[in-house]
mmCIF file of N, CA and C in Angstrom:
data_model
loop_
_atom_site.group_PDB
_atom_site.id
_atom_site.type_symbol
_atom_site.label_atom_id
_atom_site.label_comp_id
_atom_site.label_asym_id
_atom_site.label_seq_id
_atom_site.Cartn_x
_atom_site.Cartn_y
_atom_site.Cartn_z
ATOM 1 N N UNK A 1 0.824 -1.188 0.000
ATOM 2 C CA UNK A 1 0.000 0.000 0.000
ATOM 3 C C UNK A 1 0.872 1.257 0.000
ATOM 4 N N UNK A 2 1.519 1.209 0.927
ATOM 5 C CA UNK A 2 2.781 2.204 0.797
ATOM 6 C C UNK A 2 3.409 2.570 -0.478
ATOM 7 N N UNK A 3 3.696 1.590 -0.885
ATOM 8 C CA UNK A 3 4.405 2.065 -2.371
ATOM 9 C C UNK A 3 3.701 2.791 -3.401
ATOM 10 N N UNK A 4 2.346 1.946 -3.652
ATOM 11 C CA UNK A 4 1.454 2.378 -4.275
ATOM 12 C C UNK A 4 1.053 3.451 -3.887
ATOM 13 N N UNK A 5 1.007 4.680 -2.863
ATOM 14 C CA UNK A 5 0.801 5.683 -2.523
ATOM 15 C C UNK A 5 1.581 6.547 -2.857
ATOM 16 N N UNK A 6 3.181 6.170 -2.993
ATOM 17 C CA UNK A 6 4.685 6.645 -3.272
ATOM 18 C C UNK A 6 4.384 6.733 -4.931
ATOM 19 N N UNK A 7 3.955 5.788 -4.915
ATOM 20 C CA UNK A 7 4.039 5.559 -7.327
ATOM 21 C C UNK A 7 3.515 6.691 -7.180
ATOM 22 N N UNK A 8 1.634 6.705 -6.607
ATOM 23 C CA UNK A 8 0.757 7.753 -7.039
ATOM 24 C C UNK A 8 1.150 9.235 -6.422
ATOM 25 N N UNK A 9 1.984 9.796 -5.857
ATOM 26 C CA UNK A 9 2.447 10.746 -5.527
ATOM 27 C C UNK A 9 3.390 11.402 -6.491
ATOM 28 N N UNK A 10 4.136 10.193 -6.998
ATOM 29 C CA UNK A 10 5.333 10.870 -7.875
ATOM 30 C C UNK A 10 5.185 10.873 -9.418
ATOM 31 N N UNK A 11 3.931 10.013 -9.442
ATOM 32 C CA UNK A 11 3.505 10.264 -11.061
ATOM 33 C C UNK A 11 2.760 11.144 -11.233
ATOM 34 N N UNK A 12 2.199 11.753 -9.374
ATOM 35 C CA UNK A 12 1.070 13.097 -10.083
ATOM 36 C C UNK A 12 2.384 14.248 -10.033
ATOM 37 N N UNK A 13 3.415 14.219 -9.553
ATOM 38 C CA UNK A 13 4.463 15.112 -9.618
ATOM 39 C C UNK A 13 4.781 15.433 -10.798
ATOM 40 N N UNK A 14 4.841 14.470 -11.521
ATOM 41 C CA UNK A 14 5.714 14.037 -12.620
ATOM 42 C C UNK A 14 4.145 14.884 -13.957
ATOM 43 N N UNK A 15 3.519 14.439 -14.111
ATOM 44 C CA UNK A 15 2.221 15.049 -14.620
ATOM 45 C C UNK A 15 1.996 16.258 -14.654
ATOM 46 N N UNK A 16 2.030 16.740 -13.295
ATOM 47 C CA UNK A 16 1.288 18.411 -13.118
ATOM 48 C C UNK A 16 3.223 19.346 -13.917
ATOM 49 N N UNK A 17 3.926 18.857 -13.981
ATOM 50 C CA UNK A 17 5.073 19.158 -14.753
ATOM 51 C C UNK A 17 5.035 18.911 -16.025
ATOM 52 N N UNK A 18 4.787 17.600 -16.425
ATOM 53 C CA UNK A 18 4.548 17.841 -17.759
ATOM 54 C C UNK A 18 3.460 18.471 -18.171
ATOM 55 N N UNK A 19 2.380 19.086 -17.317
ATOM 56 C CA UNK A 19 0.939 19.682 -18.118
ATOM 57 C C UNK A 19 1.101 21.309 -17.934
ATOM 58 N N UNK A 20 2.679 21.327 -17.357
ATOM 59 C CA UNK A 20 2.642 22.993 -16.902
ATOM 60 C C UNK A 20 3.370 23.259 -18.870
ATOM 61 N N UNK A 21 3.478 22.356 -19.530
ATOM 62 C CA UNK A 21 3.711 23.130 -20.869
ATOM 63 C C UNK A 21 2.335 23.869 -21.841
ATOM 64 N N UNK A 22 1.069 23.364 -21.391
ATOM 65 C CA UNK A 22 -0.333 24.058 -21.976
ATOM 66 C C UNK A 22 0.057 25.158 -22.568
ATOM 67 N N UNK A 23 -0.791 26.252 -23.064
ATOM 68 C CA UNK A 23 0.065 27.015 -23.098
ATOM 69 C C UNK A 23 -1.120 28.474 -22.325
ATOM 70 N N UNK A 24 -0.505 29.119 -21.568
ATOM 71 C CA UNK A 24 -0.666 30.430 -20.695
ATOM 72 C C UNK A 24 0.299 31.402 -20.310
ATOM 73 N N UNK A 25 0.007 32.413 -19.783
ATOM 74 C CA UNK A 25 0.883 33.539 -19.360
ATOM 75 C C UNK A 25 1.521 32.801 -17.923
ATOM 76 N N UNK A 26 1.425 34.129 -17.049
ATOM 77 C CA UNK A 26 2.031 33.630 -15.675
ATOM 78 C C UNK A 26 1.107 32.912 -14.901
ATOM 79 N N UNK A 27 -0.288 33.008 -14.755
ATOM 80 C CA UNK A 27 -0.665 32.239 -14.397
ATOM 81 C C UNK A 27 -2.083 32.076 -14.729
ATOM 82 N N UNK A 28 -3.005 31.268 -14.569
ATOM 83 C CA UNK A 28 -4.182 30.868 -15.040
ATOM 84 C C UNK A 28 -5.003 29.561 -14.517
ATOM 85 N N UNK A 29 -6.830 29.762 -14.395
ATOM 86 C CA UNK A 29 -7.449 29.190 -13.587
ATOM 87 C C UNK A 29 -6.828 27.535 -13.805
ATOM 88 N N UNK A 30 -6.508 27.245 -15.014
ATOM 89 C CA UNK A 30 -6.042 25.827 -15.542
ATOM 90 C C UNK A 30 -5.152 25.468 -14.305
ATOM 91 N N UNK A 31 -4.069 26.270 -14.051
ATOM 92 C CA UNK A 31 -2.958 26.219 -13.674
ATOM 93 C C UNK A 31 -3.434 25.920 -11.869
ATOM 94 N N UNK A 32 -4.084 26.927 -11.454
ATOM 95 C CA UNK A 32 -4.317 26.772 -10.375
ATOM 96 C C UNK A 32 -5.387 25.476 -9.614
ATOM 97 N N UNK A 33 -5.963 24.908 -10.368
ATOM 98 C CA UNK A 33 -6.892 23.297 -10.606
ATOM 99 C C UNK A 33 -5.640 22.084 -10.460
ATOM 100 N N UNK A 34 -5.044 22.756 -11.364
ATOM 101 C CA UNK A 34 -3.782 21.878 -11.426
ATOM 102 C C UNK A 34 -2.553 21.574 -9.983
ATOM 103 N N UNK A 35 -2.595 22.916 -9.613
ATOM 104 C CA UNK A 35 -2.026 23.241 -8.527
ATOM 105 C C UNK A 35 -2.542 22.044 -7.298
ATOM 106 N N UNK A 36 -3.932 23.078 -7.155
ATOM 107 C CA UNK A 36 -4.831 22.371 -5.896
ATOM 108 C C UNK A 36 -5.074 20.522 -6.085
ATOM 109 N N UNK A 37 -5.457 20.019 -7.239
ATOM 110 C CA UNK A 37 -5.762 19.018 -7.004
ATOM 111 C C UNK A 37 -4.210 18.076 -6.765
ATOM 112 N N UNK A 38 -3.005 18.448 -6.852
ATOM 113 C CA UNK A 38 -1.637 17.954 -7.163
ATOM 114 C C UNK A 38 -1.385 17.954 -5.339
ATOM 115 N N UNK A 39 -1.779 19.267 -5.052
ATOM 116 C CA UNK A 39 -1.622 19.101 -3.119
ATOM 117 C C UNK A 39 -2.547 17.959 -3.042
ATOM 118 N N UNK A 40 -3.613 17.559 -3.176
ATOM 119 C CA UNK A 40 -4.903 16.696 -2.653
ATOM 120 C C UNK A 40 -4.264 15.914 -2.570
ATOM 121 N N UNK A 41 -3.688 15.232 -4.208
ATOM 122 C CA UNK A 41 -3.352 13.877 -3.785
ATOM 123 C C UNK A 41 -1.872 13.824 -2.994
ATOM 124 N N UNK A 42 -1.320 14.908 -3.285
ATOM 125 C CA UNK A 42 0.185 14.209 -2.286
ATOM 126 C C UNK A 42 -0.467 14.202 -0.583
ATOM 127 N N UNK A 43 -1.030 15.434 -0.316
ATOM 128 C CA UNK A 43 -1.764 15.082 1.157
ATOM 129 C C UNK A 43 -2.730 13.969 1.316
ATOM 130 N N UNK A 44 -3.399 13.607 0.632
ATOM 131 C CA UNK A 44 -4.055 12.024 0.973
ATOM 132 C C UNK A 44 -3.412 10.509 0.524
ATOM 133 N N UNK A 45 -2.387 10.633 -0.374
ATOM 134 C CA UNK A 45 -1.434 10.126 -0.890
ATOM 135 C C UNK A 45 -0.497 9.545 1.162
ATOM 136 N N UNK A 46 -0.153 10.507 1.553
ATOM 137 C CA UNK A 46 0.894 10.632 2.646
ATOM 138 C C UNK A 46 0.112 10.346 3.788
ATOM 139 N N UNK A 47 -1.427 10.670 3.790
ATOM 140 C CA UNK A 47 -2.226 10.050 4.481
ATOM 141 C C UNK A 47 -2.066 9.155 5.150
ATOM 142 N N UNK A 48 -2.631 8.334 3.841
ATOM 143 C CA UNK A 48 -3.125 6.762 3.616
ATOM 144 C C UNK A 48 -1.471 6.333 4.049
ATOM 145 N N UNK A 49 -0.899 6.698 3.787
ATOM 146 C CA UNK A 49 0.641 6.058 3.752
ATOM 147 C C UNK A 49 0.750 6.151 5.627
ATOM 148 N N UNK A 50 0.296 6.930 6.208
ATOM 149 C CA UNK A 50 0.160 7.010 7.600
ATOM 150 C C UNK A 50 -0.704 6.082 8.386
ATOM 151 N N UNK A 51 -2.131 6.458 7.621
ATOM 152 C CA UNK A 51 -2.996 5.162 8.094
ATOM 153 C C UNK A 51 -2.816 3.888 8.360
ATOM 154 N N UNK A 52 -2.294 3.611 6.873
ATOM 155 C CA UNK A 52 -1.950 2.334 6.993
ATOM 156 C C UNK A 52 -0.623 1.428 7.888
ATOM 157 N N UNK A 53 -0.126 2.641 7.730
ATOM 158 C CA UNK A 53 1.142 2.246 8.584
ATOM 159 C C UNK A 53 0.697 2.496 10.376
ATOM 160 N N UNK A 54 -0.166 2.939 10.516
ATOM 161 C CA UNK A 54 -1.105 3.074 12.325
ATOM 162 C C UNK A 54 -1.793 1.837 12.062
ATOM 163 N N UNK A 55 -2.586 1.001 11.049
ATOM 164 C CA UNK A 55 -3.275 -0.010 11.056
ATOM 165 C C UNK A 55 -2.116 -1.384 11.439
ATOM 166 N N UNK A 56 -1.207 -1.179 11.067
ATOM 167 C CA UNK A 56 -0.379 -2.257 10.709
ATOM 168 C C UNK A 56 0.202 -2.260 12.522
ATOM 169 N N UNK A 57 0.238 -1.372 12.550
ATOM 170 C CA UNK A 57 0.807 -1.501 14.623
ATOM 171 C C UNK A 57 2.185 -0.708 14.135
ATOM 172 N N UNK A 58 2.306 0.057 13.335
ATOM 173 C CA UNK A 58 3.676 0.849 13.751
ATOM 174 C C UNK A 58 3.362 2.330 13.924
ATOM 175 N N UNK A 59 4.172 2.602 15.353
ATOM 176 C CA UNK A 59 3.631 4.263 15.488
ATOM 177 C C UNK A 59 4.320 5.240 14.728
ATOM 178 N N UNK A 60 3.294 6.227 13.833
ATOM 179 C CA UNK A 60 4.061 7.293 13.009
ATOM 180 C C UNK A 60 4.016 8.641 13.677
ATOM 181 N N UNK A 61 2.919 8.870 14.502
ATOM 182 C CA UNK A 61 2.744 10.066 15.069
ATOM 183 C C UNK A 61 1.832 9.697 16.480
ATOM 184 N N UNK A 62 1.696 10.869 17.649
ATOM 185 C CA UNK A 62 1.637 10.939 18.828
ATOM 186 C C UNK A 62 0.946 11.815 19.482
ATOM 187 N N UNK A 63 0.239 11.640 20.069
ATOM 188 C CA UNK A 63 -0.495 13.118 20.708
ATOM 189 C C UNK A 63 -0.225 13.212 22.480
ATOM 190 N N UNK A 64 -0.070 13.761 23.058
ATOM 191 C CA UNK A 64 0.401 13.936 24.156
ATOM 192 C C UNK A 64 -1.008 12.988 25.448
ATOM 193 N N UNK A 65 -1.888 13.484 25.038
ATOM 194 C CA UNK A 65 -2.983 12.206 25.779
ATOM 195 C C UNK A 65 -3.691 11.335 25.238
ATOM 196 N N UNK A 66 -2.767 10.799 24.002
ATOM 197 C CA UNK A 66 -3.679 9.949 22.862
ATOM 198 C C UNK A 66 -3.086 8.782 22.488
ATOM 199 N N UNK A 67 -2.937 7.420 22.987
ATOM 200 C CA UNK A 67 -2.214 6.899 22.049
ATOM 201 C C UNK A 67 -2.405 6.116 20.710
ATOM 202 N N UNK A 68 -1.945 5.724 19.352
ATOM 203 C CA UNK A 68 -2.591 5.266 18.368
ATOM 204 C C UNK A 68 -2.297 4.105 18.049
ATOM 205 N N UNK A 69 -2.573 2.868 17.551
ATOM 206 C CA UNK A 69 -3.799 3.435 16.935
ATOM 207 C C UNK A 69 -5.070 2.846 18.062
ATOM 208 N N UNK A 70 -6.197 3.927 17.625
ATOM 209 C CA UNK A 70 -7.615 3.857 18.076
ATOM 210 C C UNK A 70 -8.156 3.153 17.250
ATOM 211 N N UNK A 71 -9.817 4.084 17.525
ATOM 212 C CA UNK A 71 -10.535 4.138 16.571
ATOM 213 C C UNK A 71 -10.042 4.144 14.932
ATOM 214 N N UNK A 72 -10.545 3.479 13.999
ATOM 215 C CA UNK A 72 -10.535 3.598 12.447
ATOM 216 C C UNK A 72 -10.797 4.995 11.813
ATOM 217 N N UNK A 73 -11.997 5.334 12.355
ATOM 218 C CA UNK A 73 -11.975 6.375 11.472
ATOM 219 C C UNK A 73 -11.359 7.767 12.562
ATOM 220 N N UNK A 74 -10.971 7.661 13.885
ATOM 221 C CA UNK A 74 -10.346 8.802 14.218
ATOM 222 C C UNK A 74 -9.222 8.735 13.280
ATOM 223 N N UNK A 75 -8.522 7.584 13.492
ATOM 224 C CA UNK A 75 -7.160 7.624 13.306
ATOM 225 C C UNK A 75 -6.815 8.014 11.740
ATOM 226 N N UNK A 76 -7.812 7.757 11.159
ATOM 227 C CA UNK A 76 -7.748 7.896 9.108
ATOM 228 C C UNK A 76 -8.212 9.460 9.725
ATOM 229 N N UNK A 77 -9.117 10.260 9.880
ATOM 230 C CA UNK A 77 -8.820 11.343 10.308
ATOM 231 C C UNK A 77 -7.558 12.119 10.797
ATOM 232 N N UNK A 78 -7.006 11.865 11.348
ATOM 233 C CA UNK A 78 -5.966 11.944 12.231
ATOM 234 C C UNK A 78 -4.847 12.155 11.327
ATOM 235 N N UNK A 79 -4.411 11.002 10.678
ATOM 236 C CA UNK A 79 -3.608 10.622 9.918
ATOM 237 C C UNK A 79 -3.921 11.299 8.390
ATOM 238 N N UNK A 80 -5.047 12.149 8.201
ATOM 239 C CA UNK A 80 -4.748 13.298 7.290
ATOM 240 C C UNK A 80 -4.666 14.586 7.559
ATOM 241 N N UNK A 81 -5.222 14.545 8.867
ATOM 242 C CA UNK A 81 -4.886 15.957 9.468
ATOM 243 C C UNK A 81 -3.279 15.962 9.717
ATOM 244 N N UNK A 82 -2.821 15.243 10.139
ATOM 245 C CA UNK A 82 -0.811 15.402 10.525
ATOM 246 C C UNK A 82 -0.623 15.424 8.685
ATOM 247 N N UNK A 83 -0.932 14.880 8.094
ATOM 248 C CA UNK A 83 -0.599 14.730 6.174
ATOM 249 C C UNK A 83 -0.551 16.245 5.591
ATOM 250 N N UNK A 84 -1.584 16.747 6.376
ATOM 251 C CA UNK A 84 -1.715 18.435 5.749
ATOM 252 C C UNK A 84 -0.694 19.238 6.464
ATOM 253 N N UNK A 85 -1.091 18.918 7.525
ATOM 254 C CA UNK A 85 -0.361 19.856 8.872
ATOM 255 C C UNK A 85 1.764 19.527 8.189
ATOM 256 N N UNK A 86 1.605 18.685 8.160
ATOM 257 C CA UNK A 86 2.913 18.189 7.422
ATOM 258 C C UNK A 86 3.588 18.790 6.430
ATOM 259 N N UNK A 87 2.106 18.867 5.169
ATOM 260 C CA UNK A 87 2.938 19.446 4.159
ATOM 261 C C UNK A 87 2.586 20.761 4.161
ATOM 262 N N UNK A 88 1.433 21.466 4.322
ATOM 263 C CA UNK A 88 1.699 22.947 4.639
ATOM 264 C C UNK A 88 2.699 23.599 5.053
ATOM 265 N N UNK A 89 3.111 23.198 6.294
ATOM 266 C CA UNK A 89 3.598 24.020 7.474
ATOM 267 C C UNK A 89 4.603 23.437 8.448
ATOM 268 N N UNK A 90 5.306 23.153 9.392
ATOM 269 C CA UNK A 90 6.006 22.526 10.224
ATOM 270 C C UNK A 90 5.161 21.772 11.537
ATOM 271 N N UNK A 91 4.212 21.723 11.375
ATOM 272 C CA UNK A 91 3.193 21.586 12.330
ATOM 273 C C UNK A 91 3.216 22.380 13.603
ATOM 274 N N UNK A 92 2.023 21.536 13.901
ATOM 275 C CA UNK A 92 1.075 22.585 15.189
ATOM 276 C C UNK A 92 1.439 22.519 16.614
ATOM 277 N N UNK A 93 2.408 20.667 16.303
ATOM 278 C CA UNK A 93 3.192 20.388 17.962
ATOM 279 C C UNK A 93 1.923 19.529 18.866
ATOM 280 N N UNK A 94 0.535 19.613 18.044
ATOM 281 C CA UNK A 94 -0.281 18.498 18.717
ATOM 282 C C UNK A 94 -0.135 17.192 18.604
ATOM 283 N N UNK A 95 0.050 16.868 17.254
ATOM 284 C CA UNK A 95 0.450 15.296 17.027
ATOM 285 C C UNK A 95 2.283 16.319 16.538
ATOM 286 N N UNK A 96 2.587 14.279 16.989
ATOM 287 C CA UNK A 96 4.207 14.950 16.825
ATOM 288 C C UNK A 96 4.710 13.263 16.238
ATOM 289 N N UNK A 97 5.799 13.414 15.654
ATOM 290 C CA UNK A 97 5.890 12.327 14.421
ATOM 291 C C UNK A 97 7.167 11.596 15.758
ATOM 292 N N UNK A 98 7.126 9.890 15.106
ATOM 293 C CA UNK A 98 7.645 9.060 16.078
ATOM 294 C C UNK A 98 8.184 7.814 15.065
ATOM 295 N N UNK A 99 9.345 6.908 15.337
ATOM 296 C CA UNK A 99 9.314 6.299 14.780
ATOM 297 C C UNK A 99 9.555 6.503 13.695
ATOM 298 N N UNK A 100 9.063 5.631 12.667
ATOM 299 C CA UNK A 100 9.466 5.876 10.836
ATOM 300 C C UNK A 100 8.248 6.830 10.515
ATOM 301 N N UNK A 101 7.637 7.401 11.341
ATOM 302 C CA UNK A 101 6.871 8.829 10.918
ATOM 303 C C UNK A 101 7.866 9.743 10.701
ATOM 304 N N UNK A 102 8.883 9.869 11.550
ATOM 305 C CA UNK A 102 9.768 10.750 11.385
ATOM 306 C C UNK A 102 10.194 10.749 10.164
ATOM 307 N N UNK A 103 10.909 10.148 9.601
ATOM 308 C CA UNK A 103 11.468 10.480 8.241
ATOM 309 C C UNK A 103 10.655 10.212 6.947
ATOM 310 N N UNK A 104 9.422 9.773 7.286
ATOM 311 C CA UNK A 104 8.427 9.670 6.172
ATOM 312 C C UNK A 104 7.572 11.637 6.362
ATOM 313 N N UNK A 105 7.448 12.056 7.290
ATOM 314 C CA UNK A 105 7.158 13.954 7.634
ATOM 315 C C UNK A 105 7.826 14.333 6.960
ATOM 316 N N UNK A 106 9.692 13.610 7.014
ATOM 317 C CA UNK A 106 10.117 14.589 6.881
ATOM 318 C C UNK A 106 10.823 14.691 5.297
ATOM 319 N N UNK A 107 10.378 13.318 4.573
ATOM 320 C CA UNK A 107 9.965 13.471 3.118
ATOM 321 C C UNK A 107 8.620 14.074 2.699
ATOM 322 N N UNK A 108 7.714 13.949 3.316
ATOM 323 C CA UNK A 108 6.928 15.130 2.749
ATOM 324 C C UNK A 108 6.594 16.253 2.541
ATOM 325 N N UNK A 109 7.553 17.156 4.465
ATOM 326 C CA UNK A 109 7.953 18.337 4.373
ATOM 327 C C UNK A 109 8.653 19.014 3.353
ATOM 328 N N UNK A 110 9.322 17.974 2.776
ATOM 329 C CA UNK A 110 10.262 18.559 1.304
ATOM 330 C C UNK A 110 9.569 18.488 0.626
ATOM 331 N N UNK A 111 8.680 17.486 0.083
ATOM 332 C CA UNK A 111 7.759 17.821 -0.939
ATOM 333 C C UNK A 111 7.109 19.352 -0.714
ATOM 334 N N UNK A 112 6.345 19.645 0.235
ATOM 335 C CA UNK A 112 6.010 20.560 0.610
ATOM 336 C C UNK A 112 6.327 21.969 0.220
ATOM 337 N N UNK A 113 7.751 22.038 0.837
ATOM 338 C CA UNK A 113 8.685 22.963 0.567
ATOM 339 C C UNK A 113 9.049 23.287 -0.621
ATOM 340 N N UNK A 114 9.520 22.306 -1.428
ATOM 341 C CA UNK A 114 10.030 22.524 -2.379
ATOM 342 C C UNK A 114 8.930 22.617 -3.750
ATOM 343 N N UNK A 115 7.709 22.337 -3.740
ATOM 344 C CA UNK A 115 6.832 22.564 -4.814
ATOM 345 C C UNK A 115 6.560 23.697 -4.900
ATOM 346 N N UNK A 116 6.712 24.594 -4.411
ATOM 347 C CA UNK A 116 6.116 26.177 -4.782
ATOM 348 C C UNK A 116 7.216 26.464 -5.587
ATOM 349 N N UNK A 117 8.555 26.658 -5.229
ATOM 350 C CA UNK A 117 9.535 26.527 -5.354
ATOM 351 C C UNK A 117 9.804 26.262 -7.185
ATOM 352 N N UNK A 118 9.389 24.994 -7.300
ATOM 353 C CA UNK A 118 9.721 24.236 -8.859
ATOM 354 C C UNK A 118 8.470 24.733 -9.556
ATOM 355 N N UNK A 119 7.107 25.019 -9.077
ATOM 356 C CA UNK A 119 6.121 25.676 -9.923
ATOM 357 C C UNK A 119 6.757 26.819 -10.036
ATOM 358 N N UNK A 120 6.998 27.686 -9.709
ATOM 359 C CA UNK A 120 7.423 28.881 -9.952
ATOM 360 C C UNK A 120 8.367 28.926 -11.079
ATOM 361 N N UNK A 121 9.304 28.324 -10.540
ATOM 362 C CA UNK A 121 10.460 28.252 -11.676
ATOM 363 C C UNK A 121 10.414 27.981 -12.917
ATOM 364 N N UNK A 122 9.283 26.630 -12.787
ATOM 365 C CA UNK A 122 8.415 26.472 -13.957
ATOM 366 C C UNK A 122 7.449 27.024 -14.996
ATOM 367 N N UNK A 123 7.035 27.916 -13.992
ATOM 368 C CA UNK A 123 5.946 29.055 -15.318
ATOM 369 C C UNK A 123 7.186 30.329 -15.737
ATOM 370 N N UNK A 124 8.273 30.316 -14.823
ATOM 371 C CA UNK A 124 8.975 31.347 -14.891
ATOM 372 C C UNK A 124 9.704 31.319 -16.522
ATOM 373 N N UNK A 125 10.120 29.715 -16.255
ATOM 374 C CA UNK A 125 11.037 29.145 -17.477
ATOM 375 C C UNK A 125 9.770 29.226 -18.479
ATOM 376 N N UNK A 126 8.922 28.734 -18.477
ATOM 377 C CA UNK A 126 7.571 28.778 -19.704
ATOM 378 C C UNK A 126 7.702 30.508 -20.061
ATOM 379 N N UNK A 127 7.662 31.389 -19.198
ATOM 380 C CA UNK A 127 7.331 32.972 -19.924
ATOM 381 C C UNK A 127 8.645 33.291 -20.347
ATOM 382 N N UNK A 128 9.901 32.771 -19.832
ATOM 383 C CA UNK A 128 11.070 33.339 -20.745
ATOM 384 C C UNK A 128 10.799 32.857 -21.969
ATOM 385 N N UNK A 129 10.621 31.420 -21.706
ATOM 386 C CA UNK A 129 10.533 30.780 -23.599
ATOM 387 C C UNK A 129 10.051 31.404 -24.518
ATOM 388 N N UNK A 130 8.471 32.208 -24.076
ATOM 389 C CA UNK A 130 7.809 32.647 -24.458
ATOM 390 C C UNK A 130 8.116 33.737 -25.414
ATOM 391 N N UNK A 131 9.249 34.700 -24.526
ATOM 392 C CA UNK A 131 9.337 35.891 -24.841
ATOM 393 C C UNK A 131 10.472 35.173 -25.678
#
């Protein structure tokens, strides 16, 4: 399941790059569809990659009066709320990553980080061509 979450993460990477050649200015509603639905799946993508790995009995993340896994659907909750909180931002410090959560955060934090980053560069390189 894991992997298959990893394929589908890096082929929508791989996609929303090759579809940034369409053709537009600096930016456009296309572009931004493209944008948003490319976060969806890497955040439910990294999810599920959490979930499943709380289903299986290994701890990825922690809450200070919580331990996991629970409930099914808290924890699939749970485990997309830390997925967002993850790749947005550095998190909130409520759930806190443990275990091989740690370095699975902290591959997605780079995803994170670094996609604004390569879109940019990317429409940047598209309007030089242009001109």
């Amino acid at each position: 399941m894991t992997m298959v979450c990893l394929t589908l993460i890096a082929g929508s990477l791989r996609q929303l790059f090759v579809s940034l050649e369409f053709e537009h200015r600096i930016f456009s509603f296309q572009l931004f569809i493209s944008i948003l639905l490319l976060y969806m799946v890497v955040l439910m993508g990294f999810g599920i990659i959490y979930f499943s790995l709380l289903t299986q009995g290994y701890p990825v993340f922690q809450e200070a009066d919580r331990t996991y896994p629970g409930i099914w659907i808290e924890d699939m909750f749970s485990s997309m709320y830390f997925s967002g909180v993850t790749l947005f931002t550095v998190g909130y410090g409520d759930l806190v990553p443990v275990g091989i959560g740690r370095w699975i955060a902290i591959l997605e934090a780079m995803v994170g980080y670094s996609l604004p980053a390569a879109l940019v560069a990317k429409v940047w390189q598209n309007v030089q061509r242009d001109r």
